[in-house]
Amino acid sequence: MTETARDRLIVGLDLPTIADAEKIVSTLGNDVSFYKIGYQLVFAGGLEFARDLAKSGKNVFLDMKLLDIDNTVAKGVENIAKMGMSMLTLHAYPKAMKAAVEAAKGSDLCLLGVTVLTSMDEQDVIDAGYEYDPHTLVLRRAEQARAAGMGGIVCSAEESAAVRKIIGPDMALVTPGIRPAGADKGDQKRVMTPSEALKAGSSHLVVARPIVAAAEPLAAARAILAEMNGALAR
C-alpha cells in the first residue's frame, strides 16, 4: 500500500473538454501524480488523453464502472490493461468481477469494485430495488470483491473502517466524496474530510471539484496534500 500523500491523492478530471483537463494537469505539475478520468471526459476524447497521461508518467484511474455480460467485460478489461491504466472501476457484481480478474491477469491493472455510489442514501438504494441498506450492501459487495480477487474497493469514507476489516490491509480502498472542512458537498451525500478518510482506512482519496473548480487549483491541492500528510504522520 502506498505511503505518501502524493501517491494517495487522485484528482478527478471531471471537466468538459480535454483543453480544460490539460490546463489542470499543467497547473498542478509535479505536485499531483494520479488522475481520475470518468464519463464526462471520456466522451470528449478522454481515452486518448488517458493514454497520453500514462505515457507521461502519471497514474491514471479510468472510472468506467463497467457492467455487462462476462465476455464483454473481459474483452474490455483486456484492452484497458493494454492502455497502461493504473486503476479501473467496475460495478461489484460477482460474475463481472470474476471475468474482469481473469482478463487482467498478468497486467498491473488494479481492478476496483464499486459498491454503492456516494451520491446514494438509504432511500435511493430502496428505490433502486435493493433489499439492503447502503452500509450492509457495501459490506456484502466488499466480501464478494475480496473473494473474486479484485485489487480494491470503491466506497464512501463512512464505510471505510468497516470495509477495511473485511478486505484486509493489502487491497486498495478508494473513496470519492472527499470534501475539505467547509467545502460544499454538491450532490454527494456521504462525505468525509481527507484526514478523517485516511484515519478510517482509505488508501486513496478522489478529489475533484474542491481542486479543479477552485480559484487556485494548485493551492487547493497543496492544502489537501498537507492535511493528508499530517494525518499519515500520526
PDB file of C-alpha atoms in Angstrom:
ATOM      1  CA  MET A   1       0.000   0.000   0.000  1.00  0.00           C
ATOM      2  CA  THR A   2       1.280   3.466  -0.839  1.00  0.00           C
ATOM      3  CA  GLU A   3       2.627   5.676   1.917  1.00  0.00           C
ATOM      4  CA  THR A   4       2.857   9.287   0.721  1.00  0.00           C
ATOM      5  CA  ALA A   5       0.001  11.710   0.251  1.00  0.00           C
ATOM      6  CA  ARG A   6       1.123  12.341  -3.331  1.00  0.00           C
ATOM      7  CA  ASP A   7       0.642   8.649  -4.111  1.00  0.00           C
ATOM      8  CA  ARG A   8      -2.734   8.564  -2.388  1.00  0.00           C
ATOM      9  CA  LEU A   9      -4.399  11.704  -3.796  1.00  0.00           C
ATOM     10  CA  ILE A  10      -6.320  11.108  -7.036  1.00  0.00           C
ATOM     11  CA  VAL A  11      -7.526  14.302  -8.711  1.00  0.00           C
ATOM     12  CA  GLY A  12     -10.763  13.783 -10.599  1.00  0.00           C
ATOM     13  CA  LEU A  13     -10.653  15.445 -14.010  1.00  0.00           C
ATOM     14  CA  ASP A  14     -14.425  15.924 -14.096  1.00  0.00           C
ATOM     15  CA  LEU A  15     -14.200  18.555 -16.795  1.00  0.00           C
ATOM     16  CA  PRO A  16     -15.981  19.190 -20.123  1.00  0.00           C
ATOM     17  CA  THR A  17     -13.017  19.351 -22.500  1.00  0.00           C
ATOM     18  CA  ILE A  18      -9.523  17.973 -22.982  1.00  0.00           C
ATOM     19  CA  ALA A  19      -8.214  21.553 -23.021  1.00  0.00           C
ATOM     20  CA  ASP A  20      -9.667  22.089 -19.529  1.00  0.00           C
ATOM     21  CA  ALA A  21      -8.057  18.862 -18.323  1.00  0.00           C
ATOM     22  CA  GLU A  22      -4.694  19.718 -19.860  1.00  0.00           C
ATOM     23  CA  LYS A  23      -4.776  23.090 -18.124  1.00  0.00           C
ATOM     24  CA  ILE A  24      -5.391  21.498 -14.720  1.00  0.00           C
ATOM     25  CA  VAL A  25      -2.660  18.891 -15.211  1.00  0.00           C
ATOM     26  CA  SER A  26      -0.226  21.624 -16.251  1.00  0.00           C
ATOM     27  CA  THR A  27      -1.224  23.810 -13.294  1.00  0.00           C
ATOM     28  CA  LEU A  28      -0.800  21.011 -10.754  1.00  0.00           C
ATOM     29  CA  GLY A  29       2.540  19.946 -12.259  1.00  0.00           C
ATOM     30  CA  ASN A  30       4.621  17.551 -10.205  1.00  0.00           C
ATOM     31  CA  ASP A  31       2.560  18.087  -7.055  1.00  0.00           C
ATOM     32  CA  VAL A  32      -0.037  15.593  -8.329  1.00  0.00           C
ATOM     33  CA  SER A  33       0.821  12.210  -9.842  1.00  0.00           C
ATOM     34  CA  PHE A  34      -2.576  10.485 -10.034  1.00  0.00           C
ATOM     35  CA  TYR A  35      -5.674  11.438 -12.047  1.00  0.00           C
ATOM     36  CA  LYS A  36      -9.166  10.018 -12.482  1.00  0.00           C
ATOM     37  CA  ILE A  37     -10.884  10.157 -15.854  1.00  0.00           C
ATOM     38  CA  GLY A  38     -14.608   9.406 -15.984  1.00  0.00           C
ATOM     39  CA  TYR A  39     -17.524   9.549 -18.376  1.00  0.00           C
ATOM     40  CA  GLN A  40     -17.569  13.296 -18.938  1.00  0.00           C
ATOM     41  CA  LEU A  41     -14.013  13.485 -20.236  1.00  0.00           C
ATOM     42  CA  VAL A  42     -14.017  10.034 -21.863  1.00  0.00           C
ATOM     43  CA  PHE A  43     -16.784  11.150 -24.205  1.00  0.00           C
ATOM     44  CA  ALA A  44     -14.813  14.265 -25.124  1.00  0.00           C
ATOM     45  CA  GLY A  45     -11.729  12.376 -26.314  1.00  0.00           C
ATOM     46  CA  GLY A  46     -10.560  11.328 -22.880  1.00  0.00           C
ATOM     47  CA  LEU A  47      -9.363   7.842 -23.771  1.00  0.00           C
ATOM     48  CA  GLU A  48      -6.519   9.147 -25.922  1.00  0.00           C
ATOM     49  CA  PHE A  49      -5.806  11.740 -23.244  1.00  0.00           C
ATOM     50  CA  ALA A  50      -5.669   8.940 -20.658  1.00  0.00           C
ATOM     51  CA  ARG A  51      -3.101   7.083 -22.770  1.00  0.00           C
ATOM     52  CA  ASP A  52      -1.028  10.242 -23.130  1.00  0.00           C
ATOM     53  CA  LEU A  53      -1.146  10.899 -19.374  1.00  0.00           C
ATOM     54  CA  ALA A  54       0.032   7.364 -18.648  1.00  0.00           C
ATOM     55  CA  LYS A  55       2.846   7.672 -21.178  1.00  0.00           C
ATOM     56  CA  SER A  56       3.943  10.902 -19.496  1.00  0.00           C
ATOM     57  CA  GLY A  57       4.455   9.038 -16.226  1.00  0.00           C
ATOM     58  CA  LYS A  58       1.196   9.853 -14.454  1.00  0.00           C
ATOM     59  CA  ASN A  59      -1.003   7.210 -12.862  1.00  0.00           C
ATOM     60  CA  VAL A  60      -4.464   7.073 -14.407  1.00  0.00           C
ATOM     61  CA  PHE A  61      -7.645   5.802 -12.782  1.00  0.00           C
ATOM     62  CA  LEU A  62     -10.161   5.071 -15.554  1.00  0.00           C
ATOM     63  CA  ASP A  63     -13.559   5.343 -13.893  1.00  0.00           C
ATOM     64  CA  MET A  64     -15.790   3.466 -16.336  1.00  0.00           C
ATOM     65  CA  LYS A  65     -17.873   1.430 -13.854  1.00  0.00           C
ATOM     66  CA  LEU A  66     -18.119  -1.475 -16.274  1.00  0.00           C
ATOM     67  CA  LEU A  67     -21.047  -3.893 -16.095  1.00  0.00           C
ATOM     68  CA  ASP A  68     -22.098  -6.247 -18.863  1.00  0.00           C
ATOM     69  CA  ILE A  69     -22.094  -9.920 -19.745  1.00  0.00           C
ATOM     70  CA  ASP A  70     -18.915 -11.728 -18.749  1.00  0.00           C
ATOM     71  CA  ASN A  71     -17.346 -11.896 -22.208  1.00  0.00           C
ATOM     72  CA  THR A  72     -17.934  -8.212 -22.911  1.00  0.00           C
ATOM     73  CA  VAL A  73     -16.435  -7.178 -19.568  1.00  0.00           C
ATOM     74  CA  ALA A  74     -13.424  -9.438 -20.128  1.00  0.00           C
ATOM     75  CA  LYS A  75     -12.683  -8.101 -23.611  1.00  0.00           C
ATOM     76  CA  GLY A  76     -12.982  -4.525 -22.395  1.00  0.00           C
ATOM     77  CA  VAL A  77     -10.638  -5.156 -19.480  1.00  0.00           C
ATOM     78  CA  GLU A  78      -8.077  -6.800 -21.752  1.00  0.00           C
ATOM     79  CA  ASN A  79      -7.857  -3.697 -23.923  1.00  0.00           C
ATOM     80  CA  ILE A  80      -7.875  -1.272 -20.995  1.00  0.00           C
ATOM     81  CA  ALA A  81      -4.956  -3.171 -19.452  1.00  0.00           C
ATOM     82  CA  LYS A  82      -3.000  -2.584 -22.669  1.00  0.00           C
ATOM     83  CA  MET A  83      -3.570   1.180 -22.369  1.00  0.00           C
ATOM     84  CA  GLY A  84      -1.281   1.475 -19.346  1.00  0.00           C
ATOM     85  CA  MET A  85      -4.022   2.417 -16.902  1.00  0.00           C
ATOM     86  CA  SER A  86      -3.332   2.032 -13.170  1.00  0.00           C
ATOM     87  CA  MET A  87      -6.903   1.552 -11.928  1.00  0.00           C
ATOM     88  CA  LEU A  88     -10.263   0.636 -13.459  1.00  0.00           C
ATOM     89  CA  THR A  89     -13.714   0.510 -11.889  1.00  0.00           C
ATOM     90  CA  LEU A  90     -16.495  -1.952 -12.472  1.00  0.00           C
ATOM     91  CA  HIS A  91     -19.698  -2.487 -10.561  1.00  0.00           C
ATOM     92  CA  ALA A  92     -19.163  -5.074  -7.854  1.00  0.00           C
ATOM     93  CA  TYR A  93     -21.342  -7.826  -9.295  1.00  0.00           C
ATOM     94  CA  PRO A  94     -19.718 -11.224  -8.633  1.00  0.00           C
ATOM     95  CA  LYS A  95     -19.824 -12.572 -12.205  1.00  0.00           C
ATOM     96  CA  ALA A  96     -18.499  -9.347 -13.718  1.00  0.00           C
ATOM     97  CA  MET A  97     -15.690  -9.168 -11.155  1.00  0.00           C
ATOM     98  CA  LYS A  98     -14.595 -12.759 -11.761  1.00  0.00           C
ATOM     99  CA  ALA A  99     -14.497 -12.189 -15.517  1.00  0.00           C
ATOM    100  CA  ALA A 100     -12.512  -8.956 -15.090  1.00  0.00           C
ATOM    101  CA  VAL A 101      -9.972 -10.520 -12.717  1.00  0.00           C
ATOM    102  CA  GLU A 102      -9.302 -13.342 -15.140  1.00  0.00           C
ATOM    103  CA  ALA A 103      -8.904 -10.892 -18.038  1.00  0.00           C
ATOM    104  CA  ALA A 104      -6.488  -8.647 -16.101  1.00  0.00           C
ATOM    105  CA  LYS A 105      -4.123 -11.458 -15.075  1.00  0.00           C
ATOM    106  CA  GLY A 106      -0.511 -10.703 -15.906  1.00  0.00           C
ATOM    107  CA  SER A 107      -1.057  -6.936 -16.029  1.00  0.00           C
ATOM    108  CA  ASP A 108      -0.501  -4.187 -13.447  1.00  0.00           C
ATOM    109  CA  LEU A 109      -4.112  -3.008 -13.705  1.00  0.00           C
ATOM    110  CA  CYS A 110      -5.778  -2.647 -10.288  1.00  0.00           C
ATOM    111  CA  LEU A 111      -9.456  -3.544 -10.581  1.00  0.00           C
ATOM    112  CA  LEU A 112     -11.791  -1.703  -8.230  1.00  0.00           C
ATOM    113  CA  GLY A 113     -15.276  -2.852  -7.309  1.00  0.00           C
ATOM    114  CA  VAL A 114     -17.805  -0.033  -6.990  1.00  0.00           C
ATOM    115  CA  THR A 115     -20.048  -0.842  -4.042  1.00  0.00           C
ATOM    116  CA  VAL A 116     -22.672   1.909  -3.557  1.00  0.00           C
ATOM    117  CA  LEU A 117     -22.332   5.329  -5.184  1.00  0.00           C
ATOM    118  CA  THR A 118     -21.596   8.108  -2.680  1.00  0.00           C
ATOM    119  CA  SER A 119     -24.474  10.140  -4.136  1.00  0.00           C
ATOM    120  CA  MET A 120     -26.935   7.493  -2.868  1.00  0.00           C
ATOM    121  CA  ASP A 121     -28.532   7.324   0.565  1.00  0.00           C
ATOM    122  CA  GLU A 122     -30.839   4.693   2.061  1.00  0.00           C
ATOM    123  CA  GLN A 123     -33.943   5.843   0.201  1.00  0.00           C
ATOM    124  CA  ASP A 124     -32.045   5.874  -3.089  1.00  0.00           C
ATOM    125  CA  VAL A 125     -30.949   2.263  -2.522  1.00  0.00           C
ATOM    126  CA  ILE A 126     -34.525   1.237  -1.683  1.00  0.00           C
ATOM    127  CA  ASP A 127     -35.810   2.981  -4.795  1.00  0.00           C
ATOM    128  CA  ALA A 128     -33.241   1.035  -6.861  1.00  0.00           C
ATOM    129  CA  GLY A 129     -34.793  -2.216  -5.649  1.00  0.00           C
ATOM    130  CA  TYR A 130     -32.141  -3.452  -3.216  1.00  0.00           C
ATOM    131  CA  GLU A 131     -33.197  -5.202  -0.021  1.00  0.00           C
ATOM    132  CA  TYR A 132     -30.162  -3.940   1.905  1.00  0.00           C
ATOM    133  CA  ASP A 133     -29.398  -0.547   3.395  1.00  0.00           C
ATOM    134  CA  PRO A 134     -26.289   1.168   1.927  1.00  0.00           C
ATOM    135  CA  HIS A 135     -23.949   0.046   4.707  1.00  0.00           C
ATOM    136  CA  THR A 136     -24.997  -3.600   4.529  1.00  0.00           C
ATOM    137  CA  LEU A 137     -24.841  -3.611   0.728  1.00  0.00           C
ATOM    138  CA  VAL A 138     -21.344  -2.105   0.757  1.00  0.00           C
ATOM    139  CA  LEU A 139     -20.061  -4.770   3.150  1.00  0.00           C
ATOM    140  CA  ARG A 140     -21.660  -7.582   1.154  1.00  0.00           C
ATOM    141  CA  ARG A 141     -20.047  -6.367  -2.056  1.00  0.00           C
ATOM    142  CA  ALA A 142     -16.698  -5.896  -0.310  1.00  0.00           C
ATOM    143  CA  GLU A 143     -16.767  -9.567   0.702  1.00  0.00           C
ATOM    144  CA  GLN A 144     -17.619 -10.581  -2.862  1.00  0.00           C
ATOM    145  CA  ALA A 145     -14.835  -8.400  -4.299  1.00  0.00           C
ATOM    146  CA  ARG A 146     -12.268  -9.959  -1.988  1.00  0.00           C
ATOM    147  CA  ALA A 147     -13.480 -13.436  -2.909  1.00  0.00           C
ATOM    148  CA  ALA A 148     -13.223 -12.599  -6.616  1.00  0.00           C
ATOM    149  CA  GLY A 149      -9.595 -11.467  -6.280  1.00  0.00           C
ATOM    150  CA  MET A 150     -10.200  -7.801  -7.031  1.00  0.00           C
ATOM    151  CA  GLY A 151      -7.460  -5.240  -6.380  1.00  0.00           C
ATOM    152  CA  GLY A 152      -9.625  -2.953  -4.329  1.00  0.00           C
ATOM    153  CA  ILE A 153     -12.934  -1.371  -3.453  1.00  0.00           C
ATOM    154  CA  VAL A 154     -14.604   1.982  -4.044  1.00  0.00           C
ATOM    155  CA  CYS A 155     -16.861   3.091  -1.217  1.00  0.00           C
ATOM    156  CA  SER A 156     -17.802   6.080   0.888  1.00  0.00           C
ATOM    157  CA  ALA A 157     -15.333   7.024   3.589  1.00  0.00           C
ATOM    158  CA  GLU A 158     -18.161   6.405   6.056  1.00  0.00           C
ATOM    159  CA  GLU A 159     -17.817   2.700   5.300  1.00  0.00           C
ATOM    160  CA  SER A 160     -14.012   2.638   5.089  1.00  0.00           C
ATOM    161  CA  ALA A 161     -13.332   1.331   8.599  1.00  0.00           C
ATOM    162  CA  ALA A 162     -15.848  -1.498   8.287  1.00  0.00           C
ATOM    163  CA  VAL A 163     -14.726  -2.390   4.759  1.00  0.00           C
ATOM    164  CA  ARG A 164     -11.047  -2.414   5.760  1.00  0.00           C
ATOM    165  CA  LYS A 165     -11.823  -5.088   8.350  1.00  0.00           C
ATOM    166  CA  ILE A 166     -13.338  -7.235   5.610  1.00  0.00           C
ATOM    167  CA  ILE A 167     -10.790  -6.789   2.823  1.00  0.00           C
ATOM    168  CA  GLY A 168      -7.656  -6.749   4.974  1.00  0.00           C
ATOM    169  CA  PRO A 169      -4.607  -4.471   4.757  1.00  0.00           C
ATOM    170  CA  ASP A 170      -3.472  -5.109   1.194  1.00  0.00           C
ATOM    171  CA  MET A 171      -6.416  -4.249  -1.045  1.00  0.00           C
ATOM    172  CA  ALA A 172      -6.831  -0.653  -2.194  1.00  0.00           C
ATOM    173  CA  LEU A 173      -9.706   1.243  -0.605  1.00  0.00           C
ATOM    174  CA  VAL A 174     -10.597   4.223  -2.786  1.00  0.00           C
ATOM    175  CA  THR A 175     -13.008   6.828  -1.508  1.00  0.00           C
ATOM    176  CA  PRO A 176     -14.688   9.578  -3.522  1.00  0.00           C
ATOM    177  CA  GLY A 177     -16.912  12.175  -1.894  1.00  0.00           C
ATOM    178  CA  ILE A 178     -13.944  13.762  -0.131  1.00  0.00           C
ATOM    179  CA  ARG A 179     -14.566  17.329   0.949  1.00  0.00           C
ATOM    180  CA  PRO A 180     -12.166  19.547   2.930  1.00  0.00           C
ATOM    181  CA  ALA A 181     -13.712  21.129   6.016  1.00  0.00           C
ATOM    182  CA  GLY A 182     -16.156  23.851   4.997  1.00  0.00           C
ATOM    183  CA  ALA A 183     -16.376  22.782   1.342  1.00  0.00           C
ATOM    184  CA  ASP A 184     -19.701  22.461  -0.479  1.00  0.00           C
ATOM    185  CA  LYS A 185     -20.926  18.853  -0.558  1.00  0.00           C
ATOM    186  CA  GLY A 186     -22.509  19.323  -4.001  1.00  0.00           C
ATOM    187  CA  ASP A 187     -24.505  16.187  -4.940  1.00  0.00           C
ATOM    188  CA  GLN A 188     -22.588  13.942  -2.537  1.00  0.00           C
ATOM    189  CA  LYS A 189     -24.496  12.628   0.478  1.00  0.00           C
ATOM    190  CA  ARG A 190     -21.895  10.522   2.325  1.00  0.00           C
ATOM    191  CA  VAL A 191     -18.712  12.555   2.660  1.00  0.00           C
ATOM    192  CA  MET A 192     -15.633  12.965   4.912  1.00  0.00           C
ATOM    193  CA  THR A 193     -12.624  15.248   5.147  1.00  0.00           C
ATOM    194  CA  PRO A 194      -9.280  13.929   3.824  1.00  0.00           C
ATOM    195  CA  SER A 195      -7.806  13.316   7.265  1.00  0.00           C
ATOM    196  CA  GLU A 196     -10.953  11.570   8.509  1.00  0.00           C
ATOM    197  CA  ALA A 197     -10.988   9.270   5.478  1.00  0.00           C
ATOM    198  CA  LEU A 198      -7.354   8.238   5.900  1.00  0.00           C
ATOM    199  CA  LYS A 199      -7.863   7.561   9.590  1.00  0.00           C
ATOM    200  CA  ALA A 200     -10.877   5.408   8.703  1.00  0.00           C
ATOM    201  CA  GLY A 201      -8.758   3.149   6.498  1.00  0.00           C
ATOM    202  CA  SER A 202      -8.945   4.644   2.999  1.00  0.00           C
ATOM    203  CA  SER A 203      -5.805   4.130   0.919  1.00  0.00           C
ATOM    204  CA  HIS A 204      -6.628   6.586  -1.904  1.00  0.00           C
ATOM    205  CA  LEU A 205      -8.801   9.710  -1.923  1.00  0.00           C
ATOM    206  CA  VAL A 206     -10.560  11.010  -5.017  1.00  0.00           C
ATOM    207  CA  VAL A 207     -10.967  14.786  -5.013  1.00  0.00           C
ATOM    208  CA  ALA A 208     -12.453  16.600  -7.993  1.00  0.00           C
ATOM    209  CA  ARG A 209     -14.454  19.812  -7.558  1.00  0.00           C
ATOM    210  CA  PRO A 210     -12.621  21.116  -4.461  1.00  0.00           C
ATOM    211  CA  ILE A 211      -9.481  21.204  -6.639  1.00  0.00           C
ATOM    212  CA  VAL A 212     -10.486  21.543 -10.297  1.00  0.00           C
ATOM    213  CA  ALA A 213     -13.204  24.129  -9.568  1.00  0.00           C
ATOM    214  CA  ALA A 214     -11.092  26.104  -7.089  1.00  0.00           C
ATOM    215  CA  ALA A 215      -9.979  29.646  -7.870  1.00  0.00           C
ATOM    216  CA  GLU A 216      -6.416  28.428  -7.311  1.00  0.00           C
ATOM    217  CA  PRO A 217      -6.286  24.669  -8.028  1.00  0.00           C
ATOM    218  CA  LEU A 218      -2.613  24.245  -7.070  1.00  0.00           C
ATOM    219  CA  ALA A 219      -3.113  25.923  -3.705  1.00  0.00           C
ATOM    220  CA  ALA A 220      -6.202  23.772  -3.087  1.00  0.00           C
ATOM    221  CA  ALA A 221      -4.317  20.596  -3.972  1.00  0.00           C
ATOM    222  CA  ARG A 222      -1.391  21.538  -1.762  1.00  0.00           C
ATOM    223  CA  ALA A 223      -3.708  22.231   1.175  1.00  0.00           C
ATOM    224  CA  ILE A 224      -5.314  18.811   0.810  1.00  0.00           C
ATOM    225  CA  LEU A 225      -1.915  17.115   0.467  1.00  0.00           C
ATOM    226  CA  ALA A 226      -0.737  18.902   3.619  1.00  0.00           C
ATOM    227  CA  GLU A 227      -3.810  17.708   5.515  1.00  0.00           C
ATOM    228  CA  MET A 228      -3.247  14.161   4.262  1.00  0.00           C
ATOM    229  CA  ASN A 229       0.449  14.209   5.188  1.00  0.00           C
ATOM    230  CA  GLY A 230      -0.492  15.405   8.657  1.00  0.00           C
ATOM    231  CA  ALA A 231      -2.900  12.504   9.070  1.00  0.00           C
ATOM    232  CA  LEU A 232      -0.389   9.970   7.732  1.00  0.00           C
ATOM    233  CA  ALA A 233       2.296  11.191  10.114  1.00  0.00           C
ATOM    234  CA  ARG A 234       0.228  10.424  13.201  1.00  0.00           C
TER     235      ARG A 234
END
